[in-house]
mmCIF file of C-alpha atoms and ligand atoms in Angstrom:
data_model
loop_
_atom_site.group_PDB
_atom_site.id
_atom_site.type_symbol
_atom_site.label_atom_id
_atom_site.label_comp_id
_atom_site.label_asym_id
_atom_site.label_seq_id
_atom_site.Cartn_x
_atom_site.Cartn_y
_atom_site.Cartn_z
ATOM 1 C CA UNK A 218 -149.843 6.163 -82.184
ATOM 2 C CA UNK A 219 -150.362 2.401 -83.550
ATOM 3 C CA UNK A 220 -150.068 -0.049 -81.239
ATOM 4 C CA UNK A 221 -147.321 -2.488 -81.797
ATOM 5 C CA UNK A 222 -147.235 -6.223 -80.347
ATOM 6 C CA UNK A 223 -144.038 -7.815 -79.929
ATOM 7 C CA UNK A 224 -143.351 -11.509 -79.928
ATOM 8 C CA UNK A 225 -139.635 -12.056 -79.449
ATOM 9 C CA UNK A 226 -136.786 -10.140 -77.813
ATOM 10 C CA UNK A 227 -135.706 -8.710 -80.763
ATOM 11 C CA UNK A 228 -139.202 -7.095 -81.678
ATOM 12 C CA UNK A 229 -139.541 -5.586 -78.375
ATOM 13 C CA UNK A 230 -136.441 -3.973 -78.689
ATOM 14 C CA UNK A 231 -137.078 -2.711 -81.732
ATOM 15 C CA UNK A 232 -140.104 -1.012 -80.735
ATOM 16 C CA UNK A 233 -139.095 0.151 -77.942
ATOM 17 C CA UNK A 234 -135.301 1.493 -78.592
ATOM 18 C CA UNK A 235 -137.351 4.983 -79.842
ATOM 19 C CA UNK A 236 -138.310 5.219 -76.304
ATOM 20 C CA UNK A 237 -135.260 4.860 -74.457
ATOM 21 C CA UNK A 238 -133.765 7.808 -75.096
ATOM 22 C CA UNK A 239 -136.896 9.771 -73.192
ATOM 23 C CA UNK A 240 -136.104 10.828 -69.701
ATOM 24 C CA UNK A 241 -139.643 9.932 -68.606
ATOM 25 C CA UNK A 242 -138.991 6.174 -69.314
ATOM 26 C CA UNK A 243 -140.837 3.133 -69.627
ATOM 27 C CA UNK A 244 -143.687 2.232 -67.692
ATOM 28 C CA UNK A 245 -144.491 -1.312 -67.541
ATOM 29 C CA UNK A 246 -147.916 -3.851 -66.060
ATOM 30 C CA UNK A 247 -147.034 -6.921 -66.445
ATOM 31 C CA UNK A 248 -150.048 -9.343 -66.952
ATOM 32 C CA UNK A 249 -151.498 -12.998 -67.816
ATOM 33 C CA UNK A 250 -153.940 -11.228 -69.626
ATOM 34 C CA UNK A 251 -157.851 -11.922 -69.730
ATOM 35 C CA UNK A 252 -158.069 -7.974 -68.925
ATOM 36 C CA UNK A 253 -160.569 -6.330 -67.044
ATOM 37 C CA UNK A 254 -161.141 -3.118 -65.510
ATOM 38 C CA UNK A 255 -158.287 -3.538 -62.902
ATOM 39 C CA UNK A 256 -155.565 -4.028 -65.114
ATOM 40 C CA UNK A 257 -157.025 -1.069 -66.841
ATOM 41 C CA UNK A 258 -156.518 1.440 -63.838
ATOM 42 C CA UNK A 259 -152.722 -0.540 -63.754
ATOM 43 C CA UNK A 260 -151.985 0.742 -67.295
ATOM 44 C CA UNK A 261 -153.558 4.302 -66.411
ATOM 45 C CA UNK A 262 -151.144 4.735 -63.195
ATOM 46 C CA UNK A 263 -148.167 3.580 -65.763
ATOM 47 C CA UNK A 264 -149.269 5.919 -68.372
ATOM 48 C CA UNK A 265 -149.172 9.003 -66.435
ATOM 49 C CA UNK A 266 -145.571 9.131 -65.046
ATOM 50 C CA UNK A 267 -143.859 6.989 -68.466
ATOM 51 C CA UNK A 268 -143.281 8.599 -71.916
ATOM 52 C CA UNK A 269 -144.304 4.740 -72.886
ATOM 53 C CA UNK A 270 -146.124 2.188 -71.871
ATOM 54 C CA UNK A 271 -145.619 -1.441 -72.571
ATOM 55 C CA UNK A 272 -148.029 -4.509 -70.860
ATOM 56 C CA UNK A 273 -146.887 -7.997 -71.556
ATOM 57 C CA UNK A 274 -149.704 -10.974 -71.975
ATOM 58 C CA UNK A 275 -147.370 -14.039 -70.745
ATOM 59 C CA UNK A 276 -149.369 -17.098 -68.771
ATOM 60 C CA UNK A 277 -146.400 -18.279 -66.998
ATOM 61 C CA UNK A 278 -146.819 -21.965 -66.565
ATOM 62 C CA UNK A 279 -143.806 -21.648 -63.505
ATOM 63 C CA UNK A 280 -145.959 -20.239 -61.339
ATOM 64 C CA UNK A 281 -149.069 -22.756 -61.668
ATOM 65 C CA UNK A 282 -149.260 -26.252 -59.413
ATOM 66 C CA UNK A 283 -149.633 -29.669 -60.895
ATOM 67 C CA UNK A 284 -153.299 -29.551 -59.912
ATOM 68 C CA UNK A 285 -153.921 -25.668 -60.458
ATOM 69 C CA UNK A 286 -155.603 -23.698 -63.480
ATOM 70 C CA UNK A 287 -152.881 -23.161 -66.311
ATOM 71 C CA UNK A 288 -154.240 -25.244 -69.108
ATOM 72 C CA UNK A 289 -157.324 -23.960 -68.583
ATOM 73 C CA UNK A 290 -156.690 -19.879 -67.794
ATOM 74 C CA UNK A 291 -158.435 -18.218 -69.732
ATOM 75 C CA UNK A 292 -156.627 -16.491 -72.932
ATOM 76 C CA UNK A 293 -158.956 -13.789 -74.978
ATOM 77 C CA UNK A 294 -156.093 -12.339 -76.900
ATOM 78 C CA UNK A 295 -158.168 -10.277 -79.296
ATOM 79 C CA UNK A 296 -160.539 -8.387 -76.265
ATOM 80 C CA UNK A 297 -157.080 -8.089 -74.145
ATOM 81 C CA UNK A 298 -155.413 -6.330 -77.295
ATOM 82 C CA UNK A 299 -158.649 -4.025 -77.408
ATOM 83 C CA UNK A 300 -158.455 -3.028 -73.642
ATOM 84 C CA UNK A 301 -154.742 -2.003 -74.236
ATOM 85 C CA UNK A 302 -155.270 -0.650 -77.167
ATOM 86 C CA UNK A 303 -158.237 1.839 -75.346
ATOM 87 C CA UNK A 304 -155.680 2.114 -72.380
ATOM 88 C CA UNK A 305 -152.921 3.844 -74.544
ATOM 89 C CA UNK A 306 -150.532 0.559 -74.867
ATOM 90 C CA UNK A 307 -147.472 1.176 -76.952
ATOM 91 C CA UNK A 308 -146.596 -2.298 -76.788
ATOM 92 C CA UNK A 309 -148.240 -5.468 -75.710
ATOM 93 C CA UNK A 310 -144.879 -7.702 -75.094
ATOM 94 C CA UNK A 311 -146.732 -11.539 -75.627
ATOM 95 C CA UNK A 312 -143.992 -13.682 -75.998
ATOM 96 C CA UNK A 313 -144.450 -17.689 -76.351
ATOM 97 C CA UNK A 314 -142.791 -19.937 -74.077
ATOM 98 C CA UNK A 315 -139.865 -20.169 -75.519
ATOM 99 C CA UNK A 316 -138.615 -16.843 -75.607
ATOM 100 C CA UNK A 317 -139.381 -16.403 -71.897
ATOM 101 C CA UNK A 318 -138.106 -19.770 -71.332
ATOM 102 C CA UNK A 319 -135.459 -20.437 -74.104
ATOM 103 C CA UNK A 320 -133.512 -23.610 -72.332
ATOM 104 C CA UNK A 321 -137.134 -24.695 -70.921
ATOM 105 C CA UNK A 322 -137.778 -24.382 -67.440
ATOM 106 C CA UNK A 323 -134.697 -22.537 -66.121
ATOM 107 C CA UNK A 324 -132.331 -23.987 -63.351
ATOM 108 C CA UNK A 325 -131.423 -20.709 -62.346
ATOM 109 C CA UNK A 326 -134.856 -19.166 -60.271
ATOM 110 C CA UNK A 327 -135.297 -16.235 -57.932
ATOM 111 C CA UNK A 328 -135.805 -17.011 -54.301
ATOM 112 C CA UNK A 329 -138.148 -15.689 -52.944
ATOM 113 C CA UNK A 330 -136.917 -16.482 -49.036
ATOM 114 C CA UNK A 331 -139.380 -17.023 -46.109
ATOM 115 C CA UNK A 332 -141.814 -15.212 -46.311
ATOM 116 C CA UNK A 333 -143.489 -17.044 -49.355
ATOM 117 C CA UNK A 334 -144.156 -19.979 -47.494
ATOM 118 C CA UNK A 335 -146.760 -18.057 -45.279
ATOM 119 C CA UNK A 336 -150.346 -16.883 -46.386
ATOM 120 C CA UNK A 337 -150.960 -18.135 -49.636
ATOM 121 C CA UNK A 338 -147.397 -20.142 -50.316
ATOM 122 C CA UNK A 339 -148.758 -22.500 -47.726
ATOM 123 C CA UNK A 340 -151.444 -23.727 -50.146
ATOM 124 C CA UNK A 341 -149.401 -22.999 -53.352
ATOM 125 C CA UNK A 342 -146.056 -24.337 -52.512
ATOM 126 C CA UNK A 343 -143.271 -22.617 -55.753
ATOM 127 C CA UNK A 344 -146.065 -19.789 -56.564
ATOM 128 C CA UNK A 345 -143.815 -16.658 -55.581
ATOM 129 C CA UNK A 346 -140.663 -18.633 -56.967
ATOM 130 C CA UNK A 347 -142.574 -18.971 -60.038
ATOM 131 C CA UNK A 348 -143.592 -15.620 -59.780
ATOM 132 C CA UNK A 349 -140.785 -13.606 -59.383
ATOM 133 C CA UNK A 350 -138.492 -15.318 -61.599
ATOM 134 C CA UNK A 351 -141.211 -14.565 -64.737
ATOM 135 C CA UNK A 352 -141.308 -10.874 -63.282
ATOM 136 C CA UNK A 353 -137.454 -10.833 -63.009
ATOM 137 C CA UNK A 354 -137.138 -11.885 -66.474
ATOM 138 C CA UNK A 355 -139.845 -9.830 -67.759
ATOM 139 C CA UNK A 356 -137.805 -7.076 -65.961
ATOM 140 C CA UNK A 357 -134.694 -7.741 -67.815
ATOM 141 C CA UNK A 358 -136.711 -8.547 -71.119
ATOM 142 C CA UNK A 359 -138.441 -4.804 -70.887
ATOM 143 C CA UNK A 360 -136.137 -3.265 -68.858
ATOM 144 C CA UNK A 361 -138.691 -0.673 -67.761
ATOM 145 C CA UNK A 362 -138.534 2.544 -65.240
ATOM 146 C CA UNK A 363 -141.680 2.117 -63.454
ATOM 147 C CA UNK A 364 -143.961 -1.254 -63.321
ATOM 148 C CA UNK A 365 -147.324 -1.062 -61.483
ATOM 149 C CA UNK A 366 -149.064 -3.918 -59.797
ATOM 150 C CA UNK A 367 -152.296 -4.236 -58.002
ATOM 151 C CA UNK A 368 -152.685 -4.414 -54.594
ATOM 152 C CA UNK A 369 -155.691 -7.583 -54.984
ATOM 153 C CA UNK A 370 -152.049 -9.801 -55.057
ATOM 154 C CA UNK A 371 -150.876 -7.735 -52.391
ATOM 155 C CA UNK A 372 -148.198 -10.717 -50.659
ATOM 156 C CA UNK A 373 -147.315 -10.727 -54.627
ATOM 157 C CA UNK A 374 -146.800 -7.325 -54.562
ATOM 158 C CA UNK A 375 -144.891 -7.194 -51.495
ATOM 159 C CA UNK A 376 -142.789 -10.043 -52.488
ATOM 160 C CA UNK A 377 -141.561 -7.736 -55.997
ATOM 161 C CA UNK A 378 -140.825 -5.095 -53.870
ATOM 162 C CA UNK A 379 -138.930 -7.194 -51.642
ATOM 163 C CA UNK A 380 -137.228 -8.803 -54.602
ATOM 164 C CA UNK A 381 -136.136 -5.029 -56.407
ATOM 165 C CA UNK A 382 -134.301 -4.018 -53.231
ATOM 166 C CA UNK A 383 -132.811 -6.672 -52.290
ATOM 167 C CA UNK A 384 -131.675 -7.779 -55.665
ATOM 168 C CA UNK A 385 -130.804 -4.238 -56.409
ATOM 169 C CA UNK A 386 -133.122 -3.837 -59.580
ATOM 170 C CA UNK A 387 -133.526 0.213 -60.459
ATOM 171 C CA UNK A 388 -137.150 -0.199 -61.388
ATOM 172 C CA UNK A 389 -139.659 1.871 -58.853
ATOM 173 C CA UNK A 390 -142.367 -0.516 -57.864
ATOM 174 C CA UNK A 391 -145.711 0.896 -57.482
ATOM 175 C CA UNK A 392 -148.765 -0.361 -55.614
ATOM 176 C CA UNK A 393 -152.390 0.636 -56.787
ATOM 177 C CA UNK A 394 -155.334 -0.489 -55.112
ATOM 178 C CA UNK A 395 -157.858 -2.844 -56.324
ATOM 179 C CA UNK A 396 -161.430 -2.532 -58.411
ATOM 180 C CA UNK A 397 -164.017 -3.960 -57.262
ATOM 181 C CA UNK A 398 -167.672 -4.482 -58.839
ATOM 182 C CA UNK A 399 -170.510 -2.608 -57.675
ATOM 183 C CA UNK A 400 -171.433 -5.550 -55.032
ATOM 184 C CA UNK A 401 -167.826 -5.545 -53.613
ATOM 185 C CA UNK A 402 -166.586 -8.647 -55.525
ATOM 186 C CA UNK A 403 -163.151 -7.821 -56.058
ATOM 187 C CA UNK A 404 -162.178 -8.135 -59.476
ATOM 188 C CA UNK A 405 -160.126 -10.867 -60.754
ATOM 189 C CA UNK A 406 -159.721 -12.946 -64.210
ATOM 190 C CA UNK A 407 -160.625 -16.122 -62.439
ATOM 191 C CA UNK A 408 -164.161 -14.462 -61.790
ATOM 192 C CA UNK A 409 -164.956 -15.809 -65.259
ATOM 193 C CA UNK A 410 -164.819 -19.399 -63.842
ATOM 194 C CA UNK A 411 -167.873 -18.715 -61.552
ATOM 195 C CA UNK A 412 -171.367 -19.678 -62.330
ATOM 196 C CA UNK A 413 -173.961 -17.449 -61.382
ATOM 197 C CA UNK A 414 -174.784 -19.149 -57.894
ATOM 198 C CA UNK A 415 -170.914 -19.198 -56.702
ATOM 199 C CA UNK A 416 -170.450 -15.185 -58.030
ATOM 200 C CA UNK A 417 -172.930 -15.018 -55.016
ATOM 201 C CA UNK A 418 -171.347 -17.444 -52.572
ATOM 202 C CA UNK A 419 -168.037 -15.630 -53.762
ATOM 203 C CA UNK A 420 -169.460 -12.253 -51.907
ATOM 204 C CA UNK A 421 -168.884 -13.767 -48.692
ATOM 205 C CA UNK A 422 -165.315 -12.918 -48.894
ATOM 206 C CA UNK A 423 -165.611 -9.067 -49.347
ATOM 207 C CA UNK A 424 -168.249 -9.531 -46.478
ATOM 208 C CA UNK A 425 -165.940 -11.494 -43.872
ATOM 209 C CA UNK A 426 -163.316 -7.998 -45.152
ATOM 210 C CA UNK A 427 -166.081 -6.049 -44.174
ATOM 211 C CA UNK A 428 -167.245 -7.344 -40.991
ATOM 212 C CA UNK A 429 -163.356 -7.922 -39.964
ATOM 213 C CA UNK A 430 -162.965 -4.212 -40.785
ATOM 214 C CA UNK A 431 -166.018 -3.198 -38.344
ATOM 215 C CA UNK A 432 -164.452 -4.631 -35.095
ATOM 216 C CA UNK A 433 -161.060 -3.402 -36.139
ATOM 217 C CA UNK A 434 -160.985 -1.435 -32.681
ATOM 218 C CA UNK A 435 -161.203 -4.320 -30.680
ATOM 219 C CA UNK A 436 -157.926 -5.448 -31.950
ATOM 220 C CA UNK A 437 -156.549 -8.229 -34.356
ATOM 221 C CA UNK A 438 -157.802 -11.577 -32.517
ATOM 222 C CA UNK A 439 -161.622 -10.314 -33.063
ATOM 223 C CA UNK A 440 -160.828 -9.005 -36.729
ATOM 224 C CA UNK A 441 -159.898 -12.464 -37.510
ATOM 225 C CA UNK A 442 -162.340 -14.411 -35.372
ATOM 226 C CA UNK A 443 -165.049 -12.349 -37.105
ATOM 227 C CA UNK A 444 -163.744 -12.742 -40.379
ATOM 228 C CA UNK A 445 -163.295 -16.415 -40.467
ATOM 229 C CA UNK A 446 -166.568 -17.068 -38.655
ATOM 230 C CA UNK A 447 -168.323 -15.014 -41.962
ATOM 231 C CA UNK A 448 -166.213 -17.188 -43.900
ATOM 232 C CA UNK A 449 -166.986 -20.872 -42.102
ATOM 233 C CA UNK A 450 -170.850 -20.064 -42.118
ATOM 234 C CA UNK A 451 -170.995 -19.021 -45.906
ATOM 235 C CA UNK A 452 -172.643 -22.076 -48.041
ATOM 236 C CA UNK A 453 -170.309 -23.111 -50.689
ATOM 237 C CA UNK A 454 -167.619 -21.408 -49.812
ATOM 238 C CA UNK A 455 -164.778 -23.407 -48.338
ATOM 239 C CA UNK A 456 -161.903 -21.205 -45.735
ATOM 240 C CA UNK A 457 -158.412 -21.484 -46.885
ATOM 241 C CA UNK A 458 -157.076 -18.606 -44.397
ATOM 242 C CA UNK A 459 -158.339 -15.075 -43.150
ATOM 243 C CA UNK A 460 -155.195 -13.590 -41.302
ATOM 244 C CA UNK A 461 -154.500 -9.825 -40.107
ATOM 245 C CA UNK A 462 -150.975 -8.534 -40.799
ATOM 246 C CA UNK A 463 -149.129 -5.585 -40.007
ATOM 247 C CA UNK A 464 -149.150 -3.919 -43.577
ATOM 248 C CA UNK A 465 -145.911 -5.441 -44.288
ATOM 249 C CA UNK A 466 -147.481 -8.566 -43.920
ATOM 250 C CA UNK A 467 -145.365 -9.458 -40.564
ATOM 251 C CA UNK A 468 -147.431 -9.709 -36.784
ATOM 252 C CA UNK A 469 -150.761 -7.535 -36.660
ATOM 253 C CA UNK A 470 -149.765 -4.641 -34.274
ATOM 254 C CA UNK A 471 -152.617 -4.340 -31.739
ATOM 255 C CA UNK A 472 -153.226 -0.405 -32.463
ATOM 256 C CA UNK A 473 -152.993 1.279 -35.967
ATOM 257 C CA UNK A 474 -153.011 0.343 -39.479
ATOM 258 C CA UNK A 475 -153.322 -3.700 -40.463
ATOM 259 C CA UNK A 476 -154.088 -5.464 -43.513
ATOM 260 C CA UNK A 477 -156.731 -8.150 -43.551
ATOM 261 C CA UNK A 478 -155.933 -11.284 -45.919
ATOM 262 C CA UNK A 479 -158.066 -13.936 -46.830
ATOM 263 C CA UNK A 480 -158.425 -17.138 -49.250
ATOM 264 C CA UNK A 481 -161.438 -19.561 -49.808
ATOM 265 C CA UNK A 482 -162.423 -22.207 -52.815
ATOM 266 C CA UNK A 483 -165.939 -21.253 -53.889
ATOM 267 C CA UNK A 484 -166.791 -24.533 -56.372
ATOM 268 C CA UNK A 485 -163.666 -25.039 -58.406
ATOM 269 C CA UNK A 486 -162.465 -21.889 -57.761
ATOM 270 C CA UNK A 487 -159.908 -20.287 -55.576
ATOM 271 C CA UNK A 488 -160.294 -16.591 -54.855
ATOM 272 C CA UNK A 489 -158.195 -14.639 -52.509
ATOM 273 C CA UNK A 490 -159.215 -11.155 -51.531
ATOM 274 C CA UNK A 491 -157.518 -8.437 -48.893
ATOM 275 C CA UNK A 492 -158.642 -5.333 -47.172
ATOM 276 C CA UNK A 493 -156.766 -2.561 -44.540
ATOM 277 C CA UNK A 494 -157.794 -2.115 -41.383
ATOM 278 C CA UNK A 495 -157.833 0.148 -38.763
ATOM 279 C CA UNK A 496 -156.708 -1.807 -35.473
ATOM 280 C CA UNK A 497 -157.078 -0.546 -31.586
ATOM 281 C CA UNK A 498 -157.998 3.220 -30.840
ATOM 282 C CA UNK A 499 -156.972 6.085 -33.192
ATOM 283 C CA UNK A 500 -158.137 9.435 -33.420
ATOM 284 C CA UNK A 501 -155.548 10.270 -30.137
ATOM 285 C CA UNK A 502 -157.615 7.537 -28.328
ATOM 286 C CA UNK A 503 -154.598 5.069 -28.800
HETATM 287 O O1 PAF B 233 -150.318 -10.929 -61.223
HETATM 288 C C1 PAF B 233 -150.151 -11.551 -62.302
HETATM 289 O O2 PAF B 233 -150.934 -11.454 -63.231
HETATM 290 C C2 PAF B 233 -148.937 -12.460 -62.448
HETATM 291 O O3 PAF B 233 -148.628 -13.087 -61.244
HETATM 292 C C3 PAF B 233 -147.714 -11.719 -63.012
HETATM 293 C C4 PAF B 233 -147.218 -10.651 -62.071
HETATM 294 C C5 PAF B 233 -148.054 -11.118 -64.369
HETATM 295 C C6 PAF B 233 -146.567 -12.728 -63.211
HETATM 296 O O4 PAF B 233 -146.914 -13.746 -64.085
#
């Protein structure tokens, strides 16, 4: 089947009112495009459950500090289209501003309570409110069965869940894991900001994961003094946080399964990267 891409509301619906009779539904990735391999496995766990699948291409300038990236994100519209296009897209929903946005910035926004002032709201104060009021509205724009996010923005991800139950939305959230290159650098469209020498200084954060993960048994205070002390000793690589979390992202427990969370500025760049970990004894040691 072509590929159709829809600009407005009105286009969307159009191509997609032949779908909404299906029972299997619509699947849905929403994404600021520059596509790699990671949004690729997004659309693939979409695909398989949806009758169609739609990915929008929307840089949402709400979710983007004074001093952060938007202007310059990058935007390869043609090589995005391709990757959908090879990932089965039925519809790439890339709206401009103003259909997202129609009165301008909105005064009505989601909130996205506490919890998005810890990890990395700290550093991006109005990220997560920026970021779930462009998913809310991409939710009511689409109105999809099933959207799939990656697990690389995993306080993102836990935040949309968060924001689907308690708001009530009837979309199923799903979580997939994220791709990493063959050296462990996880993959991420800002990647294409690094020069060759901070790609390698950018390893260090998929190493302080590593070594975090290593001494998981000795609990969550040497997880995270290992971790940052990978971080703090890596040259050009500057330690925004390294926390361990519970897996809902509240305290670590001291035994069982954790997640490891970490940020850093390598040059220009800000990276963020997270890993599980297995905390305290297990096997029936615990
Ligand atoms: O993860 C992203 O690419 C963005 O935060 C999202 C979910 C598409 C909202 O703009």
């Amino acid at each position: 089947m072509t590929m159709l891409v829809a600009r407005t509301r009105d286009e969307l619906d159009t191509a997609l009112k032949p779908f909404r009779t299906d029972q299997a539904g619509i699947g849905f990735v929403p994404t600021m495009g520059a596509l790699h391999a990671g949004h690729a496995a997004l659309m693939r766990a979409a695909r398989e459950p949806a009758s169609a699948l739609v990915a929008s291409i929307f840089v949402n300038p709400l979710q983007f500090g004074p001093d952060e990236d938007f202007s310059r994100y990058p935007r390869p519209f043609e090589t995005d289209l391709e990757l959908c296009s090879a990932e089965g897209v039925d519809v790439v929903f890339a709206p401009p501003y103003d259909v997202v946005y129609p009165t301008g910035d909105p005064a009505v926004t989601v909130d996205p309570g506490p919890s998005a002032d810890d990890l990395e709201g700290v550093s991006r104060p109005g990220h997560f409110r920026g970021v779930l009021t462009v998913v809310a509205k991409l939710f009511g724009l689409v109105r999809p069965d099933l959207a799939v996010f990656g697990q690389k923005d995993y306080q993102q991800l836990a935040l949309i869940e968060a924001m689907t139950r308690d708001l009530s939305m009837a979309i199923e959230i799903v979580g997939i894991p994220h791709v990493r290159e063959p050296d462990g650098l996880a993959l991420s469209s800002r990647n294409t900001y690094l020069a060759a020498h901070e790609r390698e200084q950018a390893l260090a954060l998929v190493a302080a994961l590593r070594a975090g993960a290593e001494v998981g048994s000795a609990g969550p205070d040497a997880v995270r003094r290992v971790g940052r002390a990978v971080l703090e000793a890596a040259v050009g690589v500057d330690l925004d946080y390294f926390e361990v979390r519970a897996t809902d992202l509240g305290p670590a427990p001291e035994s069982g399964i954790g997640r490891m969370l970490t940020a850093a500025q390598v040059g220009a760049t800000r990276l963020i990267d997270n890993m599980a970990v297995q905390l305290g004894m297990h096997n029936g040691e615990e």
